[in-house]
């Protein structure tokens, strides 16, 4: 595969191929999303990390002005109990919804987020596909 | 008992296909030591061909490239890639290919970005109140401005030392050295002619030292950090335009017969892909 084709695929993964997070978040209701989890995978934090890697770029791409904060806590010696939660923050900076991400797969976390978040699915004509003209 | 060692095909060599005779290797080594004339000519021709091809590519519009995007679109992708990364790792970088013939010295210079990546705190010391006023008018983000009374305050530890640089005029230099030498010297803050932080013309000094960023051609391209992900599109575009002007200005001042030209320009971020943009 050529370098250019590889990059087009990489960009399309963000803007076109990953379907679940292709949503417009209702910014009149929410201020931000805040995720808290460990740097390392142990203790059931792998799903949260995967969720960040796989779905958050697309979510940010279709909501460029929406704030997404990540708090990654170092706990290499496994001594402390680190929360693994996603908090949806409302307009008055209070936590509206909380999603527990511990011991869960990234897909089920995304499904719960879609359930709890007020959103509209991006229509087909507004999806961005890279490399169509070439 | 003496054993006679014979160089020839042995059982392990036959089994694993190792060659016992090394004639071909010797021949290769000889060839690399003394290349023939035709090889040299061929290499020269190839270099010329590569140069002409890259110059031709540089003349083509950026929009012909399959990875071309307008700057706001490119930034949208870069911001998406950088989601959740720490702020220190969210730098947006501009890389431009420089096409120059063999023997042309590398391009280098300074850019003054309208929105710098980091606001450095600068203290300006001078006995002349007019010069200080001039500095305050031109540089709104200057940290502290003052004369001998400010030096005394530093000496009495009335003001916290939390700045990055001190620039001064020669008239106040002796007084500063006497009073603040022990305090500023070990921290590398003391104004010094050799460092280029002392001059009569404070405006020029500020331009050279504070908000400007140096760039230099390395490995056939110039690479320069022009913003952070949280900058607005307008701020990044202004920085790109300032960078472009600085690059072109440096190229036009090159002291060679054959000027270098700028080629493909990409915008990228710390973890992001390189996206081709319009630059020239």
PDB file of N, CA, C and O in Angstrom, chain A residues 3-4 7-8 10-12 14-15 24 52-53 56-58 60-64 68-70 72 126 128 130-131 134, chain B residues 63-69 73-86 89 267 271-276:
ATOM      1  N   UNK A   3       2.127   5.167   0.533  1.00  0.00           N
ATOM      2  CA  UNK A   3       2.035   6.063   1.695  1.00  0.00           C
ATOM      3  C   UNK A   3       0.770   6.905   1.624  1.00  0.00           C
ATOM      4  O   UNK A   3       0.096   7.124   2.622  1.00  0.00           O
ATOM      5  N   UNK A   4       0.470   7.362   0.410  1.00  0.00           N
ATOM      6  CA  UNK A   4      -0.674   8.263   0.237  1.00  0.00           C
ATOM      7  C   UNK A   4      -1.978   7.533   0.533  1.00  0.00           C
ATOM      8  O   UNK A   4      -2.843   8.036   1.244  1.00  0.00           O
ATOM      9  N   UNK A   7      -2.447   7.032   4.184  1.00  0.00           N
ATOM     10  CA  UNK A   7      -2.885   8.235   4.888  1.00  0.00           C
ATOM     11  C   UNK A   7      -4.343   8.568   4.605  1.00  0.00           C
ATOM     12  O   UNK A   7      -5.072   8.998   5.497  1.00  0.00           O
ATOM     13  N   UNK A   8      -4.769   8.338   3.348  1.00  0.00           N
ATOM     14  CA  UNK A   8      -6.178   8.578   3.020  1.00  0.00           C
ATOM     15  C   UNK A   8      -7.061   7.666   3.877  1.00  0.00           C
ATOM     16  O   UNK A   8      -8.079   8.092   4.413  1.00  0.00           O
ATOM     17  N   UNK A  10      -6.290   6.476   6.780  1.00  0.00           N
ATOM     18  CA  UNK A  10      -6.202   6.965   8.165  1.00  0.00           C
ATOM     19  C   UNK A  10      -7.172   8.134   8.389  1.00  0.00           C
ATOM     20  O   UNK A  10      -7.885   8.189   9.388  1.00  0.00           O
ATOM     21  N   UNK A  11      -7.204   9.062   7.409  1.00  0.00           N
ATOM     22  CA  UNK A  11      -8.090  10.228   7.534  1.00  0.00           C
ATOM     23  C   UNK A  11      -9.555   9.806   7.430  1.00  0.00           C
ATOM     24  O   UNK A  11     -10.412  10.320   8.154  1.00  0.00           O
ATOM     25  N   UNK A  12      -9.827   8.845   6.542  1.00  0.00           N
ATOM     26  CA  UNK A  12     -11.210   8.387   6.385  1.00  0.00           C
ATOM     27  C   UNK A  12     -11.710   7.650   7.625  1.00  0.00           C
ATOM     28  O   UNK A  12     -12.896   7.658   7.910  1.00  0.00           O
ATOM     29  N   UNK A  14     -11.161   8.568  10.563  1.00  0.00           N
ATOM     30  CA  UNK A  14     -11.648   9.612  11.458  1.00  0.00           C
ATOM     31  C   UNK A  14     -12.987  10.167  10.953  1.00  0.00           C
ATOM     32  O   UNK A  14     -13.926  10.335  11.726  1.00  0.00           O
ATOM     33  N   UNK A  15     -13.073  10.434   9.655  1.00  0.00           N
ATOM     34  CA  UNK A  15     -14.210  11.229   9.191  1.00  0.00           C
ATOM     35  C   UNK A  15     -15.336  10.404   8.563  1.00  0.00           C
ATOM     36  O   UNK A  15     -16.453  10.885   8.447  1.00  0.00           O
ATOM     37  N   UNK A  24     -23.861  14.881  15.953  1.00  0.00           N
ATOM     38  CA  UNK A  24     -23.752  16.276  16.386  1.00  0.00           C
ATOM     39  C   UNK A  24     -24.300  16.332  17.812  1.00  0.00           C
ATOM     40  O   UNK A  24     -25.476  16.068  18.034  1.00  0.00           O
ATOM     41  N   UNK A  52     -11.157   6.037  23.845  1.00  0.00           N
ATOM     42  CA  UNK A  52     -10.467   7.288  23.499  1.00  0.00           C
ATOM     43  C   UNK A  52      -9.806   7.175  22.122  1.00  0.00           C
ATOM     44  O   UNK A  52      -9.992   8.030  21.260  1.00  0.00           O
ATOM     45  N   UNK A  53      -9.083   6.094  21.916  1.00  0.00           N
ATOM     46  CA  UNK A  53      -8.325   5.943  20.678  1.00  0.00           C
ATOM     47  C   UNK A  53      -9.231   5.756  19.452  1.00  0.00           C
ATOM     48  O   UNK A  53      -8.958   6.276  18.390  1.00  0.00           O
ATOM     49  N   UNK A  56     -13.074   8.832  20.084  1.00  0.00           N
ATOM     50  CA  UNK A  56     -13.025  10.270  20.382  1.00  0.00           C
ATOM     51  C   UNK A  56     -12.569  11.150  19.213  1.00  0.00           C
ATOM     52  O   UNK A  56     -13.110  12.244  19.039  1.00  0.00           O
ATOM     53  N   UNK A  57     -11.596  10.730  18.372  1.00  0.00           N
ATOM     54  CA  UNK A  57     -11.236  11.592  17.237  1.00  0.00           C
ATOM     55  C   UNK A  57     -12.425  11.924  16.336  1.00  0.00           C
ATOM     56  O   UNK A  57     -12.613  13.075  15.945  1.00  0.00           O
ATOM     57  N   UNK A  58     -13.270  10.921  16.035  1.00  0.00           N
ATOM     58  CA  UNK A  58     -14.435  11.166  15.185  1.00  0.00           C
ATOM     59  C   UNK A  58     -15.432  12.089  15.874  1.00  0.00           C
ATOM     60  O   UNK A  58     -15.991  12.996  15.258  1.00  0.00           O
ATOM     61  N   UNK A  60     -14.785  14.345  18.068  1.00  0.00           N
ATOM     62  CA  UNK A  60     -14.241  15.713  18.054  1.00  0.00           C
ATOM     63  C   UNK A  60     -14.305  16.305  16.644  1.00  0.00           C
ATOM     64  O   UNK A  60     -14.548  17.494  16.478  1.00  0.00           O
ATOM     65  N   UNK A  61     -14.117  15.445  15.630  1.00  0.00           N
ATOM     66  CA  UNK A  61     -14.134  15.931  14.239  1.00  0.00           C
ATOM     67  C   UNK A  61     -15.493  16.529  13.893  1.00  0.00           C
ATOM     68  O   UNK A  61     -15.573  17.580  13.257  1.00  0.00           O
ATOM     69  N   UNK A  62     -16.576  15.866  14.305  1.00  0.00           N
ATOM     70  CA  UNK A  62     -17.911  16.377  13.975  1.00  0.00           C
ATOM     71  C   UNK A  62     -18.426  17.372  15.009  1.00  0.00           C
ATOM     72  O   UNK A  62     -19.481  17.972  14.806  1.00  0.00           O
ATOM     73  N   UNK A  63     -17.705  17.554  16.122  1.00  0.00           N
ATOM     74  CA  UNK A  63     -18.063  18.580  17.113  1.00  0.00           C
ATOM     75  C   UNK A  63     -16.805  19.382  17.451  1.00  0.00           C
ATOM     76  O   UNK A  63     -16.254  19.264  18.540  1.00  0.00           O
ATOM     77  N   UNK A  64     -16.315  20.184  16.483  1.00  0.00           N
ATOM     78  CA  UNK A  64     -14.999  20.805  16.671  1.00  0.00           C
ATOM     79  C   UNK A  64     -14.921  21.769  17.848  1.00  0.00           C
ATOM     80  O   UNK A  64     -13.862  21.951  18.418  1.00  0.00           O
ATOM     81  N   UNK A  68     -13.546  18.235  25.019  1.00  0.00           N
ATOM     82  CA  UNK A  68     -13.396  16.854  25.507  1.00  0.00           C
ATOM     83  C   UNK A  68     -12.121  16.804  26.344  1.00  0.00           C
ATOM     84  O   UNK A  68     -11.028  17.023  25.826  1.00  0.00           O
ATOM     85  N   UNK A  69     -12.273  16.576  27.641  1.00  0.00           N
ATOM     86  CA  UNK A  69     -11.110  16.540  28.541  1.00  0.00           C
ATOM     87  C   UNK A  69     -10.774  15.103  28.906  1.00  0.00           C
ATOM     88  O   UNK A  69     -11.669  14.286  29.101  1.00  0.00           O
ATOM     89  N   UNK A  70      -9.483  14.849  29.020  1.00  0.00           N
ATOM     90  CA  UNK A  70      -9.034  13.524  29.439  1.00  0.00           C
ATOM     91  C   UNK A  70      -8.147  13.672  30.664  1.00  0.00           C
ATOM     92  O   UNK A  70      -7.234  14.499  30.661  1.00  0.00           O
ATOM     93  N   UNK A  72      -5.726  11.309  32.667  1.00  0.00           N
ATOM     94  CA  UNK A  72      -5.120   9.970  32.733  1.00  0.00           C
ATOM     95  C   UNK A  72      -4.204   9.922  33.950  1.00  0.00           C
ATOM     96  O   UNK A  72      -3.262  10.703  34.056  1.00  0.00           O
ATOM     97  N   UNK A 126     -23.514  15.181   4.812  1.00  0.00           N
ATOM     98  CA  UNK A 126     -22.572  16.025   5.560  1.00  0.00           C
ATOM     99  C   UNK A 126     -21.320  15.263   6.010  1.00  0.00           C
ATOM    100  O   UNK A 126     -20.442  15.825   6.649  1.00  0.00           O
ATOM    101  N   UNK A 128     -17.715  13.624   5.665  1.00  0.00           N
ATOM    102  CA  UNK A 128     -16.539  14.026   4.889  1.00  0.00           C
ATOM    103  C   UNK A 128     -15.786  12.773   4.471  1.00  0.00           C
ATOM    104  O   UNK A 128     -15.459  11.938   5.315  1.00  0.00           O
ATOM    105  N   UNK A 130     -12.358  11.606   2.362  1.00  0.00           N
ATOM    106  CA  UNK A 130     -11.109  12.115   1.780  1.00  0.00           C
ATOM    107  C   UNK A 130     -10.736  11.271   0.563  1.00  0.00           C
ATOM    108  O   UNK A 130     -10.976  10.073   0.544  1.00  0.00           O
ATOM    109  N   UNK A 131     -10.159  11.928  -0.446  1.00  0.00           N
ATOM    110  CA  UNK A 131      -9.619  11.213  -1.601  1.00  0.00           C
ATOM    111  C   UNK A 131     -10.648  10.795  -2.608  1.00  0.00           C
ATOM    112  O   UNK A 131     -10.407   9.893  -3.397  1.00  0.00           O
ATOM    113  N   UNK A 134      -9.614  11.820  -6.340  1.00  0.00           N
ATOM    114  CA  UNK A 134      -8.373  11.333  -6.940  1.00  0.00           C
ATOM    115  C   UNK A 134      -8.460   9.848  -7.248  1.00  0.00           C
ATOM    116  O   UNK A 134      -9.035   9.106  -6.517  1.00  0.00           O
TER     117      UNK A 134
ATOM    118  N   UNK B  63      -2.753  22.053  -5.008  1.00  0.00           N
ATOM    119  CA  UNK B  63      -4.065  21.407  -5.082  1.00  0.00           C
ATOM    120  C   UNK B  63      -4.051  20.147  -5.947  1.00  0.00           C
ATOM    121  O   UNK B  63      -4.999  19.371  -5.920  1.00  0.00           O
ATOM    122  N   UNK B  64      -2.972  19.937  -6.722  1.00  0.00           N
ATOM    123  CA  UNK B  64      -2.880  18.705  -7.525  1.00  0.00           C
ATOM    124  C   UNK B  64      -2.544  17.488  -6.666  1.00  0.00           C
ATOM    125  O   UNK B  64      -2.731  16.358  -7.090  1.00  0.00           O
ATOM    126  N   UNK B  65      -2.021  17.737  -5.485  1.00  0.00           N
ATOM    127  CA  UNK B  65      -1.583  16.623  -4.637  1.00  0.00           C
ATOM    128  C   UNK B  65      -2.797  15.893  -4.046  1.00  0.00           C
ATOM    129  O   UNK B  65      -3.758  16.537  -3.636  1.00  0.00           O
ATOM    130  N   UNK B  66      -2.766  14.556  -4.002  1.00  0.00           N
ATOM    131  CA  UNK B  66      -3.938  13.835  -3.470  1.00  0.00           C
ATOM    132  C   UNK B  66      -4.214  14.109  -1.998  1.00  0.00           C
ATOM    133  O   UNK B  66      -5.331  13.899  -1.531  1.00  0.00           O
ATOM    134  N   UNK B  67      -3.214  14.565  -1.248  1.00  0.00           N
ATOM    135  CA  UNK B  67      -3.431  14.836   0.178  1.00  0.00           C
ATOM    136  C   UNK B  67      -3.652  16.323   0.447  1.00  0.00           C
ATOM    137  O   UNK B  67      -3.524  16.777   1.570  1.00  0.00           O
ATOM    138  N   UNK B  68      -3.976  17.089  -0.604  1.00  0.00           N
ATOM    139  CA  UNK B  68      -4.158  18.538  -0.424  1.00  0.00           C
ATOM    140  C   UNK B  68      -5.473  18.832   0.296  1.00  0.00           C
ATOM    141  O   UNK B  68      -6.497  18.186   0.056  1.00  0.00           O
ATOM    142  N   UNK B  69      -5.424  19.815   1.194  1.00  0.00           N
ATOM    143  CA  UNK B  69      -6.634  20.294   1.880  1.00  0.00           C
ATOM    144  C   UNK B  69      -6.479  21.782   2.127  1.00  0.00           C
ATOM    145  O   UNK B  69      -5.354  22.275   2.208  1.00  0.00           O
ATOM    146  N   UNK B  73      -9.752  22.939   6.912  1.00  0.00           N
ATOM    147  CA  UNK B  73     -10.076  21.500   6.882  1.00  0.00           C
ATOM    148  C   UNK B  73      -8.953  20.679   7.508  1.00  0.00           C
ATOM    149  O   UNK B  73      -9.195  19.743   8.280  1.00  0.00           O
ATOM    150  N   UNK B  74      -7.718  21.056   7.143  1.00  0.00           N
ATOM    151  CA  UNK B  74      -6.558  20.344   7.688  1.00  0.00           C
ATOM    152  C   UNK B  74      -6.525  20.474   9.201  1.00  0.00           C
ATOM    153  O   UNK B  74      -6.287  19.494   9.915  1.00  0.00           O
ATOM    154  N   UNK B  75      -6.817  21.685   9.692  1.00  0.00           N
ATOM    155  CA  UNK B  75      -6.787  21.908  11.144  1.00  0.00           C
ATOM    156  C   UNK B  75      -7.877  21.101  11.853  1.00  0.00           C
ATOM    157  O   UNK B  75      -7.677  20.620  12.961  1.00  0.00           O
ATOM    158  N   UNK B  76      -9.024  20.947  11.180  1.00  0.00           N
ATOM    159  CA  UNK B  76     -10.111  20.163  11.773  1.00  0.00           C
ATOM    160  C   UNK B  76      -9.659  18.718  11.999  1.00  0.00           C
ATOM    161  O   UNK B  76      -9.913  18.129  13.046  1.00  0.00           O
ATOM    162  N   UNK B  77      -8.960  18.168  11.005  1.00  0.00           N
ATOM    163  CA  UNK B  77      -8.446  16.805  11.149  1.00  0.00           C
ATOM    164  C   UNK B  77      -7.373  16.735  12.243  1.00  0.00           C
ATOM    165  O   UNK B  77      -7.380  15.816  13.068  1.00  0.00           O
ATOM    166  N   UNK B  78      -6.473  17.719  12.242  1.00  0.00           N
ATOM    167  CA  UNK B  78      -5.375  17.682  13.221  1.00  0.00           C
ATOM    168  C   UNK B  78      -5.916  17.798  14.642  1.00  0.00           C
ATOM    169  O   UNK B  78      -5.453  17.118  15.555  1.00  0.00           O
ATOM    170  N   UNK B  79      -6.946  18.652  14.822  1.00  0.00           N
ATOM    171  CA  UNK B  79      -7.533  18.804  16.162  1.00  0.00           C
ATOM    172  C   UNK B  79      -8.195  17.505  16.601  1.00  0.00           C
ATOM    173  O   UNK B  79      -8.158  17.136  17.772  1.00  0.00           O
ATOM    174  N   UNK B  80      -8.819  16.807  15.634  1.00  0.00           N
ATOM    175  CA  UNK B  80      -9.470  15.539  15.964  1.00  0.00           C
ATOM    176  C   UNK B  80      -8.436  14.504  16.389  1.00  0.00           C
ATOM    177  O   UNK B  80      -8.650  13.758  17.342  1.00  0.00           O
ATOM    178  N   UNK B  81      -7.302  14.472  15.699  1.00  0.00           N
ATOM    179  CA  UNK B  81      -6.276  13.480  16.044  1.00  0.00           C
ATOM    180  C   UNK B  81      -5.700  13.753  17.428  1.00  0.00           C
ATOM    181  O   UNK B  81      -5.410  12.830  18.183  1.00  0.00           O
ATOM    182  N   UNK B  82      -5.554  15.031  17.766  1.00  0.00           N
ATOM    183  CA  UNK B  82      -4.878  15.391  19.015  1.00  0.00           C
ATOM    184  C   UNK B  82      -5.799  15.363  20.229  1.00  0.00           C
ATOM    185  O   UNK B  82      -5.388  15.804  21.300  1.00  0.00           O
ATOM    186  N   UNK B  83      -7.013  14.893  20.078  1.00  0.00           N
ATOM    187  CA  UNK B  83      -7.953  14.931  21.206  1.00  0.00           C
ATOM    188  C   UNK B  83      -7.405  14.117  22.392  1.00  0.00           C
ATOM    189  O   UNK B  83      -6.912  13.007  22.228  1.00  0.00           O
ATOM    190  N   UNK B  84      -7.454  14.740  23.571  1.00  0.00           N
ATOM    191  CA  UNK B  84      -7.034  14.052  24.779  1.00  0.00           C
ATOM    192  C   UNK B  84      -5.546  14.021  25.046  1.00  0.00           C
ATOM    193  O   UNK B  84      -5.126  13.505  26.061  1.00  0.00           O
ATOM    194  N   UNK B  85      -4.756  14.566  24.153  1.00  0.00           N
ATOM    195  CA  UNK B  85      -3.307  14.575  24.385  1.00  0.00           C
ATOM    196  C   UNK B  85      -2.945  15.751  25.292  1.00  0.00           C
ATOM    197  O   UNK B  85      -3.636  16.762  25.292  1.00  0.00           O
ATOM    198  N   UNK B  86      -1.848  15.639  26.046  1.00  0.00           N
ATOM    199  CA  UNK B  86      -1.447  16.775  26.887  1.00  0.00           C
ATOM    200  C   UNK B  86      -1.064  17.997  26.040  1.00  0.00           C
ATOM    201  O   UNK B  86      -0.618  17.843  24.899  1.00  0.00           O
ATOM    202  N   UNK B  89       2.077  18.412  24.028  1.00  0.00           N
ATOM    203  CA  UNK B  89       2.270  17.567  22.834  1.00  0.00           C
ATOM    204  C   UNK B  89       1.272  17.906  21.734  1.00  0.00           C
ATOM    205  O   UNK B  89       0.903  17.054  20.942  1.00  0.00           O
ATOM    206  N   UNK B 267       1.296  20.604   6.652  1.00  0.00           N
ATOM    207  CA  UNK B 267       0.930  21.022   8.004  1.00  0.00           C
ATOM    208  C   UNK B 267       0.706  19.747   8.803  1.00  0.00           C
ATOM    209  O   UNK B 267      -0.009  18.854   8.359  1.00  0.00           O
ATOM    210  N   UNK B 271       0.990  14.263  16.870  1.00  0.00           N
ATOM    211  CA  UNK B 271       0.588  12.874  16.605  1.00  0.00           C
ATOM    212  C   UNK B 271      -0.146  12.735  15.270  1.00  0.00           C
ATOM    213  O   UNK B 271      -0.641  11.660  14.960  1.00  0.00           O
ATOM    214  N   UNK B 272      -0.252  13.809  14.525  1.00  0.00           N
ATOM    215  CA  UNK B 272      -1.121  13.802  13.354  1.00  0.00           C
ATOM    216  C   UNK B 272      -0.423  13.507  12.049  1.00  0.00           C
ATOM    217  O   UNK B 272       0.803  13.411  11.985  1.00  0.00           O
ATOM    218  N   UNK B 273      -1.205  13.367  10.987  1.00  0.00           N
ATOM    219  CA  UNK B 273      -0.637  13.131   9.662  1.00  0.00           C
ATOM    220  C   UNK B 273      -0.187  14.444   9.018  1.00  0.00           C
ATOM    221  O   UNK B 273      -0.574  15.522   9.484  1.00  0.00           O
ATOM    222  N   UNK B 274       0.618  14.345   7.981  1.00  0.00           N
ATOM    223  CA  UNK B 274       1.051  15.542   7.247  1.00  0.00           C
ATOM    224  C   UNK B 274       0.045  15.831   6.146  1.00  0.00           C
ATOM    225  O   UNK B 274      -0.252  14.969   5.334  1.00  0.00           O
ATOM    226  N   UNK B 275      -0.499  17.050   6.137  1.00  0.00           N
ATOM    227  CA  UNK B 275      -1.501  17.402   5.140  1.00  0.00           C
ATOM    228  C   UNK B 275      -0.953  18.539   4.286  1.00  0.00           C
ATOM    229  O   UNK B 275      -0.472  19.542   4.819  1.00  0.00           O
ATOM    230  N   UNK B 276      -1.016  18.362   2.969  1.00  0.00           N
ATOM    231  CA  UNK B 276      -0.439  19.366   2.055  1.00  0.00           C
ATOM    232  C   UNK B 276      -1.345  20.590   1.999  1.00  0.00           C
ATOM    233  O   UNK B 276      -2.567  20.453   1.885  1.00  0.00           O
TER     234      UNK B 276
END
